[in-house]
Structures are given as C-alpha cells and as structure tokens.
Amino acid sequence: MSLKRSSNQQNLKQAIDRLLEAYGLKDKMLQLDIISSWEQLMGKAIARRTREMYFKDRILYISLDSSVLREELMMGKSKIIQLLNEKTGKELISDIIFK
C-alpha cells in the first residue's frame, strides 16, 4: 500500500503557522525570535551589555548596563528597527526604547 501525500494536505510548518495566526500568537513568536537572535544580530559586545528585552505595543524595550552604548544605539535606532523588521519579514517594531 502506497501512502501518497494528497495535494490538499499541509506540511507541518504551514499547519503551525496557521494555528499561531488563528490564536494571534504569530507576532509573539516573532518577538521571541528577535530576543533569542539578539546576539547573532547585534554581536557579542552589545549582547553582553543587554540586561533585559521585552515588547509592549510594538515597542521594543531594551535595558542596557552601559550609558555610552545606550547613546550609540540611540543614534542608530532607525537602522536597528529596519534590521529587526527585515529579520521578521514584517513591520513588527515601530520604536525602540533604550533604558
């Protein structure tokens, strides 16, 4: 007996994506992806100085332990927003607040 995949069956990724979308969790998963990829995206030096990251109303809040780094990142904020939104493939982040 041959088990053929019918054309109307979905692969697992598509099924999970639809489930996340249906329950409104897709953006939350993308936010978690940004947080877990922070070191890869921004580098070890910035990641070591990052103390806390969280999202609220499309704003990413980042707590840093270096005021110098905070000033540098604020100057490049629009570029960081663009980089993170490109990573997610959508306009997930409207602003970043460095604390």
PDB file of C-alpha atoms in Angstrom:
ATOM      1  CA  MET A   1       0.000   0.000   0.000  1.00  0.00           C
ATOM      2  CA  SER A   2       1.478   3.280  -1.101  1.00  0.00           C
ATOM      3  CA  LEU A   3       0.989   6.324   1.091  1.00  0.00           C
ATOM      4  CA  LYS A   4       0.778   9.298  -1.221  1.00  0.00           C
ATOM      5  CA  ARG A   5       0.552  12.786   0.056  1.00  0.00           C
ATOM      6  CA  SER A   6      -2.573  14.392  -1.301  1.00  0.00           C
ATOM      7  CA  SER A   7      -2.373  17.883  -2.699  1.00  0.00           C
ATOM      8  CA  ASN A   8      -4.656  19.325  -0.019  1.00  0.00           C
ATOM      9  CA  GLN A   9      -2.509  18.197   2.897  1.00  0.00           C
ATOM     10  CA  GLN A  10      -0.301  20.827   4.501  1.00  0.00           C
ATOM     11  CA  ASN A  11       3.170  20.366   5.764  1.00  0.00           C
ATOM     12  CA  LEU A  12       3.764  20.787   9.487  1.00  0.00           C
ATOM     13  CA  LYS A  13       5.216  24.302   9.232  1.00  0.00           C
ATOM     14  CA  GLN A  14       2.186  25.601   7.353  1.00  0.00           C
ATOM     15  CA  ALA A  15      -0.158  23.985   9.868  1.00  0.00           C
ATOM     16  CA  ILE A  16       1.706  25.522  12.812  1.00  0.00           C
ATOM     17  CA  ASP A  17       1.795  28.942  11.122  1.00  0.00           C
ATOM     18  CA  ARG A  18      -1.961  28.821  10.565  1.00  0.00           C
ATOM     19  CA  LEU A  19      -2.548  27.766  14.159  1.00  0.00           C
ATOM     20  CA  LEU A  20      -0.371  30.590  15.515  1.00  0.00           C
ATOM     21  CA  GLU A  21      -2.164  33.063  13.254  1.00  0.00           C
ATOM     22  CA  ALA A  22      -5.588  31.801  14.330  1.00  0.00           C
ATOM     23  CA  TYR A  23      -4.755  32.270  18.014  1.00  0.00           C
ATOM     24  CA  GLY A  24      -2.978  35.590  17.487  1.00  0.00           C
ATOM     25  CA  LEU A  25       0.392  34.210  18.553  1.00  0.00           C
ATOM     26  CA  LYS A  26       2.403  34.722  15.362  1.00  0.00           C
ATOM     27  CA  ASP A  27       3.685  38.170  16.362  1.00  0.00           C
ATOM     28  CA  LYS A  28       4.561  36.861  19.836  1.00  0.00           C
ATOM     29  CA  MET A  29       6.649  34.095  18.258  1.00  0.00           C
ATOM     30  CA  LEU A  30       8.391  36.642  16.024  1.00  0.00           C
ATOM     31  CA  GLN A  31       9.124  38.777  19.103  1.00  0.00           C
ATOM     32  CA  LEU A  32      10.678  35.792  20.858  1.00  0.00           C
ATOM     33  CA  ASP A  33      12.723  35.118  17.736  1.00  0.00           C
ATOM     34  CA  ILE A  34      14.110  38.677  17.856  1.00  0.00           C
ATOM     35  CA  ILE A  35      15.051  38.326  21.522  1.00  0.00           C
ATOM     36  CA  SER A  36      16.699  34.936  21.048  1.00  0.00           C
ATOM     37  CA  SER A  37      18.603  36.190  17.968  1.00  0.00           C
ATOM     38  CA  TRP A  38      19.806  39.416  19.607  1.00  0.00           C
ATOM     39  CA  GLU A  39      23.443  38.313  19.987  1.00  0.00           C
ATOM     40  CA  GLN A  40      23.586  36.983  16.436  1.00  0.00           C
ATOM     41  CA  LEU A  41      22.061  40.179  15.037  1.00  0.00           C
ATOM     42  CA  MET A  42      23.910  42.759  17.140  1.00  0.00           C
ATOM     43  CA  GLY A  43      27.099  40.988  18.196  1.00  0.00           C
ATOM     44  CA  LYS A  44      28.540  39.674  21.446  1.00  0.00           C
ATOM     45  CA  ALA A  45      29.651  43.046  22.812  1.00  0.00           C
ATOM     46  CA  ILE A  46      26.143  44.509  22.664  1.00  0.00           C
ATOM     47  CA  ALA A  47      24.523  41.277  23.847  1.00  0.00           C
ATOM     48  CA  ARG A  48      26.787  41.199  26.940  1.00  0.00           C
ATOM     49  CA  ARG A  49      25.659  44.708  27.867  1.00  0.00           C
ATOM     50  CA  THR A  50      21.956  43.932  27.329  1.00  0.00           C
ATOM     51  CA  ARG A  51      20.179  43.183  30.604  1.00  0.00           C
ATOM     52  CA  GLU A  52      16.528  42.923  29.628  1.00  0.00           C
ATOM     53  CA  MET A  53      14.412  42.970  26.471  1.00  0.00           C
ATOM     54  CA  TYR A  54      10.652  42.945  26.141  1.00  0.00           C
ATOM     55  CA  PHE A  55       7.892  44.090  23.796  1.00  0.00           C
ATOM     56  CA  LYS A  56       4.832  46.172  24.549  1.00  0.00           C
ATOM     57  CA  ASP A  57       2.526  47.589  21.873  1.00  0.00           C
ATOM     58  CA  ARG A  58       5.016  47.130  19.003  1.00  0.00           C
ATOM     59  CA  ILE A  59       7.742  48.902  21.014  1.00  0.00           C
ATOM     60  CA  LEU A  60      10.910  47.007  21.932  1.00  0.00           C
ATOM     61  CA  TYR A  61      12.284  47.987  25.342  1.00  0.00           C
ATOM     62  CA  ILE A  62      15.975  47.258  25.845  1.00  0.00           C
ATOM     63  CA  SER A  63      17.722  47.716  29.172  1.00  0.00           C
ATOM     64  CA  LEU A  64      21.499  48.209  28.895  1.00  0.00           C
ATOM     65  CA  ASP A  65      24.184  48.442  31.575  1.00  0.00           C
ATOM     66  CA  SER A  66      26.248  51.000  29.630  1.00  0.00           C
ATOM     67  CA  SER A  67      25.183  54.611  29.131  1.00  0.00           C
ATOM     68  CA  VAL A  68      27.781  55.031  26.367  1.00  0.00           C
ATOM     69  CA  LEU A  69      26.385  52.061  24.460  1.00  0.00           C
ATOM     70  CA  ARG A  70      22.845  53.336  25.041  1.00  0.00           C
ATOM     71  CA  GLU A  71      23.768  56.661  23.376  1.00  0.00           C
ATOM     72  CA  GLU A  72      25.437  54.893  20.437  1.00  0.00           C
ATOM     73  CA  LEU A  73      22.447  52.618  19.873  1.00  0.00           C
ATOM     74  CA  MET A  74      20.006  55.541  20.091  1.00  0.00           C
ATOM     75  CA  MET A  75      21.861  57.219  17.223  1.00  0.00           C
ATOM     76  CA  GLY A  76      21.412  54.104  15.070  1.00  0.00           C
ATOM     77  CA  LYS A  77      17.883  53.318  16.245  1.00  0.00           C
ATOM     78  CA  SER A  78      16.185  53.574  12.845  1.00  0.00           C
ATOM     79  CA  LYS A  79      18.736  51.225  11.289  1.00  0.00           C
ATOM     80  CA  ILE A  80      18.265  48.712  14.132  1.00  0.00           C
ATOM     81  CA  ILE A  81      14.471  48.856  13.709  1.00  0.00           C
ATOM     82  CA  GLN A  82      14.884  48.228   9.985  1.00  0.00           C
ATOM     83  CA  LEU A  83      17.260  45.282  10.607  1.00  0.00           C
ATOM     84  CA  LEU A  84      14.909  43.660  13.128  1.00  0.00           C
ATOM     85  CA  ASN A  85      11.834  44.157  10.943  1.00  0.00           C
ATOM     86  CA  GLU A  86      13.675  42.628   7.988  1.00  0.00           C
ATOM     87  CA  LYS A  87      14.516  39.619  10.169  1.00  0.00           C
ATOM     88  CA  THR A  88      10.828  39.055  10.934  1.00  0.00           C
ATOM     89  CA  GLY A  89       9.619  39.852   7.427  1.00  0.00           C
ATOM     90  CA  LYS A  90       7.048  42.362   8.665  1.00  0.00           C
ATOM     91  CA  GLU A  91       6.684  45.707  10.428  1.00  0.00           C
ATOM     92  CA  LEU A  92       6.757  44.189  13.912  1.00  0.00           C
ATOM     93  CA  ILE A  93       8.638  47.002  15.652  1.00  0.00           C
ATOM     94  CA  SER A  94       7.559  50.626  15.469  1.00  0.00           C
ATOM     95  CA  ASP A  95      10.051  52.006  18.010  1.00  0.00           C
ATOM     96  CA  ILE A  96      12.852  51.015  20.383  1.00  0.00           C
ATOM     97  CA  ILE A  97      13.291  52.482  23.848  1.00  0.00           C
ATOM     98  CA  PHE A  98      16.780  52.112  25.318  1.00  0.00           C
ATOM     99  CA  LYS A  99      16.914  52.251  29.116  1.00  0.00           C
TER     100      LYS A  99
END
